[in-house]
Amino acid sequence: MVLPMEMLDKLMNSKISIVLKDGRAVEGKLTGYDAYMNIVVDDAEEKDGDNVKRLGRVVLRGNSITSILQI
Amino acid sequence: MVLPMEMLDKLMNSKISIVLKDGRAVEGKLTGYDAYMNIVVDDAEEKDGDNVKRLGRVVLRGNSITSILQI
Amino acid sequence: MVLPMEMLDKLMNSKISIVLKDGRAVEGKLTGYDAYMNIVVDDAEEKDGDNVKRLGRVVLRGNSITSILQI
Amino acid sequence: MVLPMEMLDKLMNSKISIVLKDGRAVEGKLTGYDAYMNIVVDDAEEKDGDNVKRLGRVVLRGNSITSILQI
Amino acid sequence: MVLPMEMLDKLMNSKISIVLKDGRAVEGKLTGYDAYMNIVVDDAEEKDGDNVKRLGRVVLRGNSITSILQI
Amino acid sequence: MVLPMEMLDKLMNSKISIVLKDGRAVEGKLTGYDAYMNIVVDDAEEKDGDNVKRLGRVVLRGNSITSILQI
Amino acid sequence: MVLPMEMLDKLMNSKISIVLKDGRAVEGKLTGYDAYMNIVVDDAEEKDGDNVKRLGRVVLRGNSITSILQI
């Protein structure tokens, strides 16, 4: 059994991809999270097809997140 | 009576399909879950008609999930 | 007075139809539920007009459910 | 002062009409409710313009309900 | 300072207009409310442009309400 | 540090503009609020481009509010 | 580990960009926040493509926020 929060702990400092409810995908290094699945991502980039927008360090609200995966 | 959380426990390490609120379907092996129905899926693939996108290990937020079934 | 949760208890092992917020209708045998109205349905089929998709045993999140009825 | 829950109590066994968030209107006899405004409706019919679909006894999730009125 | 709930108390037995999240506007006499801002409206009418639909006494779920004003 | 609720306290009796989730913008004098960010606005006007609709005193549900600013 | 709330604390008095659920982007100086991620932004501007609308000091509801980043 891998609890979802343990999974986030294992992903710390790894590169992850996050899909948001509004359809945006954000990639970067997982730098922090809390019990609401709010997360902090470093060196974040927003990807929309071939377009890439550099975001730097970003806070994403857990309530806006659909899925998180290692890349 | 099969409680929904017991059902998830029985599905551990089985191949499941998850339909998300945004219409995406994700398939893979159920590897973990918590009381909010956040789930961890291994060897996950996103299926959109004939298109398949390999996701690897993914965390799906319970709040984004509509249904879960064994496949 | 028939409390909604008592109604679910009475429907156990009966064939039910569930309408989800995303418009999908799922039919099958009610096999379990919890206080959040998450439900487990056996021999489930998703109906979309004349199309029928067999789902087997499925967990439906209470938060995604609009209505439940015996059929 | 008529508390909303008292109003539901007074409507017990009366014919009511419920408008759901997805725009559907359901009519039938109020047979039960709980603190979340989940309700049980007997002899329910779904009305969509001139189309009528008989539903029988139905559970409607409070979270999906916009308004309830006596008819 | 007029607390929102005090404002509802002051509006008791007055004619109010309620805008719902689904865009409908309902007018009538405020007859009751609770801490969730569920409200009871007497002699209610739904207004959609020039169309008026008499609803009688109606319960509106707080979660479906956007704004309430005296008219 | 200006806590959001302190900010509302400072805005008391000032003219504010509120953007709602449904896209409507309401302007008027902030007359009250509570911990859910439900607010009471006096001499309220709804602005939709050049159209202005006088609302008088209005209660806006916190859950429907996106942003609040002094004008 | 950088907790999301610590990240907000570090961003105090910095220029940030906030994306809201309704698609609007607001830029300005972070002046305050609370546990619900409601935030206060000074010298705020709403950006919609090349259009810029000066907002001054604004309260943004946490529930309406998708992401926050330093700019």
CSV table of N, CA, C and O in Angstrom, one decimal, chain C:
chain,number,residue,atom,x,y,z
C,1,MET,N,-41.9,8.3,7.3
C,1,MET,CA,-40.6,8.9,6.9
C,1,MET,C,-39.6,7.8,6.5
C,1,MET,O,-39.3,6.9,7.2
C,2,VAL,N,-39.1,7.9,5.3
C,2,VAL,CA,-38.1,7.0,4.8
C,2,VAL,C,-36.8,7.8,4.6
C,2,VAL,O,-36.7,8.6,3.7
C,3,LEU,N,-35.9,7.7,5.6
C,3,LEU,CA,-34.6,8.4,5.4
C,3,LEU,C,-33.9,8.0,4.2
C,3,LEU,O,-33.9,6.8,3.8
C,4,PRO,N,-33.2,8.9,3.5
C,4,PRO,CA,-32.5,8.5,2.3
C,4,PRO,C,-31.5,7.3,2.5
C,4,PRO,O,-31.5,6.5,1.6
C,5,MET,N,-30.9,7.3,3.6
C,5,MET,CA,-29.9,6.2,3.8
C,5,MET,C,-30.7,4.9,4.1
C,5,MET,O,-30.2,3.8,3.7
C,6,GLU,N,-31.9,4.9,4.7
C,6,GLU,CA,-32.7,3.7,4.9
C,6,GLU,C,-33.2,3.3,3.5
C,6,GLU,O,-33.3,2.0,3.3
C,7,MET,N,-33.5,4.2,2.6
C,7,MET,CA,-33.9,3.9,1.3
C,7,MET,C,-32.8,3.1,0.6
C,7,MET,O,-33.1,2.1,-0.1
C,8,LEU,N,-31.5,3.5,0.7
C,8,LEU,CA,-30.4,2.8,0.1
C,8,LEU,C,-30.4,1.4,0.7
C,8,LEU,O,-30.1,0.4,0.0
C,9,ASP,N,-30.6,1.3,2.1
C,9,ASP,CA,-30.5,0.0,2.7
C,9,ASP,C,-31.6,-0.9,2.1
C,9,ASP,O,-31.3,-2.1,1.9
C,10,LYS,N,-32.8,-0.4,1.9
C,10,LYS,CA,-33.9,-1.2,1.3
C,10,LYS,C,-33.5,-1.6,-0.1
C,10,LYS,O,-34.0,-2.6,-0.6
C,11,LEU,N,-32.8,-0.8,-0.8
C,11,LEU,CA,-32.4,-1.1,-2.2
C,11,LEU,C,-31.3,-2.1,-2.3
C,11,LEU,O,-31.0,-2.5,-3.5
C,12,MET,N,-30.7,-2.5,-1.2
C,12,MET,CA,-29.5,-3.4,-1.3
C,12,MET,C,-29.9,-4.7,-2.1
C,12,MET,O,-31.0,-5.3,-1.9
C,13,ASN,N,-29.1,-5.1,-3.0
C,13,ASN,CA,-29.3,-6.3,-3.8
C,13,ASN,C,-30.4,-6.1,-4.9
C,13,ASN,O,-30.7,-7.1,-5.5
C,14,SER,N,-30.9,-4.9,-4.9
C,14,SER,CA,-31.9,-4.6,-6.0
C,14,SER,C,-31.2,-4.0,-7.2
C,14,SER,O,-30.1,-3.4,-7.1
C,15,LYS,N,-31.9,-4.0,-8.3
C,15,LYS,CA,-31.3,-3.3,-9.5
C,15,LYS,C,-31.7,-1.8,-9.4
C,15,LYS,O,-32.9,-1.5,-9.2
C,16,ILE,N,-30.7,-1.0,-9.6
C,16,ILE,CA,-30.9,0.4,-9.5
C,16,ILE,C,-30.3,1.1,-10.7
C,16,ILE,O,-29.5,0.6,-11.5
C,17,SER,N,-30.8,2.4,-10.9
C,17,SER,CA,-30.2,3.2,-11.9
C,17,SER,C,-29.7,4.5,-11.2
C,17,SER,O,-30.4,5.1,-10.4
C,18,ILE,N,-28.5,4.9,-11.6
C,18,ILE,CA,-27.9,6.1,-11.0
C,18,ILE,C,-27.6,7.1,-12.1
C,18,ILE,O,-27.0,6.7,-13.1
C,19,VAL,N,-28.0,8.3,-11.9
C,19,VAL,CA,-27.6,9.4,-12.8
C,19,VAL,C,-26.5,10.2,-12.2
C,19,VAL,O,-26.6,10.6,-11.0
C,20,LEU,N,-25.4,10.3,-12.9
C,20,LEU,CA,-24.2,11.0,-12.5
C,20,LEU,C,-24.3,12.5,-12.9
C,20,LEU,O,-25.0,12.8,-13.9
C,21,LYS,N,-23.5,13.3,-12.2
C,21,LYS,CA,-23.4,14.8,-12.6
C,21,LYS,C,-23.0,15.0,-14.0
C,21,LYS,O,-23.3,16.0,-14.6
C,22,ASP,N,-22.1,14.1,-14.5
C,22,ASP,CA,-21.6,14.3,-15.9
C,22,ASP,C,-22.6,13.7,-16.9
C,22,ASP,O,-22.3,13.7,-18.1
C,23,GLY,N,-23.8,13.4,-16.5
C,23,GLY,CA,-24.9,13.0,-17.4
C,23,GLY,C,-24.9,11.5,-17.7
C,23,GLY,O,-25.9,11.0,-18.3
C,24,ARG,N,-23.9,10.7,-17.3
C,24,ARG,CA,-23.9,9.3,-17.5
C,24,ARG,C,-25.0,8.6,-16.6
C,24,ARG,O,-25.2,9.1,-15.5
C,25,ALA,N,-25.6,7.6,-17.2
C,25,ALA,CA,-26.5,6.8,-16.3
C,25,ALA,C,-25.9,5.4,-16.2
C,25,ALA,O,-25.5,4.8,-17.2
C,26,VAL,N,-25.8,4.9,-15.0
C,26,VAL,CA,-25.3,3.6,-14.7
C,26,VAL,C,-26.3,2.7,-14.1
C,26,VAL,O,-27.0,3.2,-13.1
C,27,GLU,N,-26.5,1.5,-14.6
C,27,GLU,CA,-27.5,0.5,-14.0
C,27,GLU,C,-26.8,-0.7,-13.4
C,27,GLU,O,-25.8,-1.1,-14.0
C,28,GLY,N,-27.3,-1.3,-12.4
C,28,GLY,CA,-26.7,-2.5,-11.8
C,28,GLY,C,-27.3,-2.8,-10.5
C,28,GLY,O,-28.3,-2.1,-10.0
C,29,LYS,N,-26.7,-3.8,-9.8
C,29,LYS,CA,-27.2,-4.2,-8.5
C,29,LYS,C,-26.5,-3.5,-7.4
C,29,LYS,O,-25.3,-3.5,-7.3
C,30,LEU,N,-27.3,-2.8,-6.5
C,30,LEU,CA,-26.6,-2.1,-5.4
C,30,LEU,C,-26.0,-3.1,-4.4
C,30,LEU,O,-26.7,-3.9,-3.8
C,31,THR,N,-24.7,-3.0,-4.2
C,31,THR,CA,-24.0,-4.0,-3.3
C,31,THR,C,-23.4,-3.3,-2.1
C,31,THR,O,-23.1,-4.1,-1.1
C,32,GLY,N,-23.4,-2.0,-2.0
C,32,GLY,CA,-22.8,-1.4,-0.8
C,32,GLY,C,-22.9,0.1,-1.0
C,32,GLY,O,-23.1,0.7,-2.1
C,33,TYR,N,-22.8,0.8,0.2
C,33,TYR,CA,-22.8,2.3,0.2
C,33,TYR,C,-22.2,2.7,1.5
C,33,TYR,O,-22.1,1.9,2.5
C,34,ASP,N,-21.9,4.0,1.6
C,34,ASP,CA,-21.4,4.5,2.9
C,34,ASP,C,-22.1,5.9,3.2
C,34,ASP,O,-23.0,6.3,2.4
C,35,ALA,N,-21.7,6.5,4.3
C,35,ALA,CA,-22.4,7.7,4.7
C,35,ALA,C,-22.2,8.9,3.7
C,35,ALA,O,-23.0,9.9,3.8
C,36,TYR,N,-21.2,8.8,2.8
C,36,TYR,CA,-21.0,9.9,1.8
C,36,TYR,C,-21.8,9.6,0.6
C,36,TYR,O,-21.7,10.4,-0.4
C,37,MET,N,-22.6,8.5,0.6
C,37,MET,CA,-23.4,8.1,-0.5
C,37,MET,C,-22.4,7.6,-1.7
C,37,MET,O,-22.9,7.6,-2.8
C,38,ASN,N,-21.2,7.3,-1.3
C,38,ASN,CA,-20.4,6.5,-2.3
C,38,ASN,C,-21.1,5.2,-2.4
C,38,ASN,O,-21.6,4.6,-1.4
C,39,ILE,N,-21.2,4.6,-3.6
C,39,ILE,CA,-21.9,3.3,-3.7
C,39,ILE,C,-21.1,2.3,-4.5
C,39,ILE,O,-20.3,2.7,-5.4
C,40,VAL,N,-21.4,1.0,-4.2
C,40,VAL,CA,-20.8,-0.1,-5.0
C,40,VAL,C,-21.9,-0.7,-5.8
C,40,VAL,O,-23.0,-1.0,-5.2
C,41,VAL,N,-21.7,-0.9,-7.1
C,41,VAL,CA,-22.8,-1.4,-8.0
C,41,VAL,C,-22.2,-2.7,-8.7
C,41,VAL,O,-21.1,-2.6,-9.3
C,42,ASP,N,-22.9,-3.8,-8.6
C,42,ASP,CA,-22.4,-5.0,-9.3
C,42,ASP,C,-23.1,-5.1,-10.7
C,42,ASP,O,-24.2,-4.6,-10.9
C,43,ASP,N,-22.5,-5.9,-11.6
C,43,ASP,CA,-23.0,-6.1,-12.9
C,43,ASP,C,-23.5,-4.8,-13.5
C,43,ASP,O,-24.6,-4.7,-14.1
C,44,ALA,N,-22.7,-3.8,-13.3
C,44,ALA,CA,-23.0,-2.4,-13.8
C,44,ALA,C,-22.9,-2.3,-15.3
C,44,ALA,O,-22.0,-2.8,-15.9
C,45,GLU,N,-23.8,-1.5,-15.8
C,45,GLU,CA,-23.8,-1.1,-17.3
C,45,GLU,C,-24.0,0.4,-17.4
C,45,GLU,O,-24.9,1.0,-16.7
C,46,GLU,N,-23.2,1.0,-18.2
C,46,GLU,CA,-23.4,2.4,-18.5
C,46,GLU,C,-24.3,2.5,-19.7
C,46,GLU,O,-24.0,1.9,-20.8
C,47,LYS,N,-25.3,3.3,-19.6
C,47,LYS,CA,-26.3,3.4,-20.8
C,47,LYS,C,-26.2,4.9,-21.3
C,47,LYS,O,-26.3,5.8,-20.6
C,48,ASP,N,-26.0,4.9,-22.6
C,48,ASP,CA,-25.9,6.2,-23.3
C,48,ASP,C,-26.8,6.1,-24.5
C,48,ASP,O,-26.3,5.7,-25.6
C,49,GLY,N,-28.1,6.4,-24.4
C,49,GLY,CA,-29.0,6.2,-25.5
C,49,GLY,C,-29.1,4.7,-25.7
C,49,GLY,O,-29.4,3.9,-24.7
C,50,ASP,N,-28.9,4.2,-26.9
C,50,ASP,CA,-29.0,2.7,-27.2
C,50,ASP,C,-27.6,2.0,-26.9
C,50,ASP,O,-27.6,0.8,-26.9
C,51,ASN,N,-26.6,2.8,-26.7
C,51,ASN,CA,-25.3,2.2,-26.4
C,51,ASN,C,-25.2,1.6,-25.0
C,51,ASN,O,-25.6,2.3,-24.0
C,52,VAL,N,-24.7,0.4,-24.8
C,52,VAL,CA,-24.5,-0.2,-23.5
C,52,VAL,C,-23.1,-0.6,-23.3
C,52,VAL,O,-22.5,-1.2,-24.2
C,53,LYS,N,-22.5,-0.2,-22.2
C,53,LYS,CA,-21.1,-0.5,-21.9
C,53,LYS,C,-21.0,-1.3,-20.6
C,53,LYS,O,-21.4,-0.7,-19.6
C,54,ARG,N,-20.6,-2.5,-20.7
C,54,ARG,CA,-20.6,-3.3,-19.4
C,54,ARG,C,-19.4,-2.9,-18.6
C,54,ARG,O,-18.3,-2.8,-19.0
C,55,LEU,N,-19.7,-2.6,-17.3
C,55,LEU,CA,-18.6,-2.1,-16.4
C,55,LEU,C,-18.2,-3.1,-15.3
C,55,LEU,O,-17.2,-3.0,-14.7
C,56,GLY,N,-19.1,-4.1,-15.1
C,56,GLY,CA,-18.8,-5.1,-14.0
C,56,GLY,C,-19.1,-4.4,-12.6
C,56,GLY,O,-20.1,-3.7,-12.5
C,57,ARG,N,-18.2,-4.6,-11.7
C,57,ARG,CA,-18.4,-4.0,-10.3
C,57,ARG,C,-17.7,-2.6,-10.4
C,57,ARG,O,-16.6,-2.5,-10.7
C,58,VAL,N,-18.5,-1.6,-9.9
C,58,VAL,CA,-18.0,-0.3,-10.0
C,58,VAL,C,-18.2,0.5,-8.7
C,58,VAL,O,-19.2,0.2,-8.0
C,59,VAL,N,-17.3,1.3,-8.3
C,59,VAL,CA,-17.5,2.3,-7.2
C,59,VAL,C,-17.8,3.6,-7.8
C,59,VAL,O,-17.1,4.1,-8.7
C,60,LEU,N,-18.9,4.2,-7.3
C,60,LEU,CA,-19.3,5.6,-7.8
C,60,LEU,C,-19.2,6.5,-6.6
C,60,LEU,O,-19.7,6.2,-5.5
C,61,ARG,N,-18.5,7.6,-6.8
C,61,ARG,CA,-18.4,8.6,-5.7
C,61,ARG,C,-19.7,9.4,-5.5
C,61,ARG,O,-20.3,9.9,-6.4
C,62,GLY,N,-20.0,9.4,-4.2
C,62,GLY,CA,-21.3,10.1,-3.8
C,62,GLY,C,-21.3,11.5,-4.4
C,62,GLY,O,-22.4,12.0,-4.9
C,63,ASN,N,-20.2,12.2,-4.4
C,63,ASN,CA,-20.2,13.5,-4.8
C,63,ASN,C,-20.5,13.7,-6.3
C,63,ASN,O,-20.7,14.8,-6.8
C,64,SER,N,-20.4,12.6,-7.0
C,64,SER,CA,-20.7,12.6,-8.5
C,64,SER,C,-22.1,12.2,-8.8
C,64,SER,O,-22.5,12.2,-10.0
C,65,ILE,N,-22.9,11.9,-7.8
C,65,ILE,CA,-24.2,11.3,-8.0
C,65,ILE,C,-25.3,12.3,-7.9
C,65,ILE,O,-25.3,13.1,-7.0
C,66,THR,N,-26.3,12.3,-8.8
C,66,THR,CA,-27.4,13.2,-8.7
C,66,THR,C,-28.6,12.5,-8.2
C,66,THR,O,-29.3,13.0,-7.3
C,67,SER,N,-28.9,11.3,-8.7
C,67,SER,CA,-30.1,10.6,-8.3
C,67,SER,C,-29.9,9.1,-8.4
C,67,SER,O,-29.2,8.6,-9.2
C,68,ILE,N,-30.7,8.4,-7.5
C,68,ILE,CA,-30.7,6.9,-7.5
C,68,ILE,C,-32.1,6.4,-7.4
C,68,ILE,O,-32.9,6.9,-6.6
C,69,LEU,N,-32.4,5.4,-8.3
C,69,LEU,CA,-33.8,4.9,-8.2
C,69,LEU,C,-33.8,3.4,-8.5
C,69,LEU,O,-32.9,2.9,-9.2
C,70,GLN,N,-34.8,2.7,-8.0
C,70,GLN,CA,-35.0,1.3,-8.3
C,70,GLN,C,-35.5,1.1,-9.7
C,70,GLN,O,-36.3,1.9,-10.1
C,71,ILE,N,-35.1,0.0,-10.4
C,71,ILE,CA,-35.6,-0.2,-11.7
C,71,ILE,C,-36.1,-1.7,-11.8
C,71,ILE,O,-35.9,-2.5,-10.9
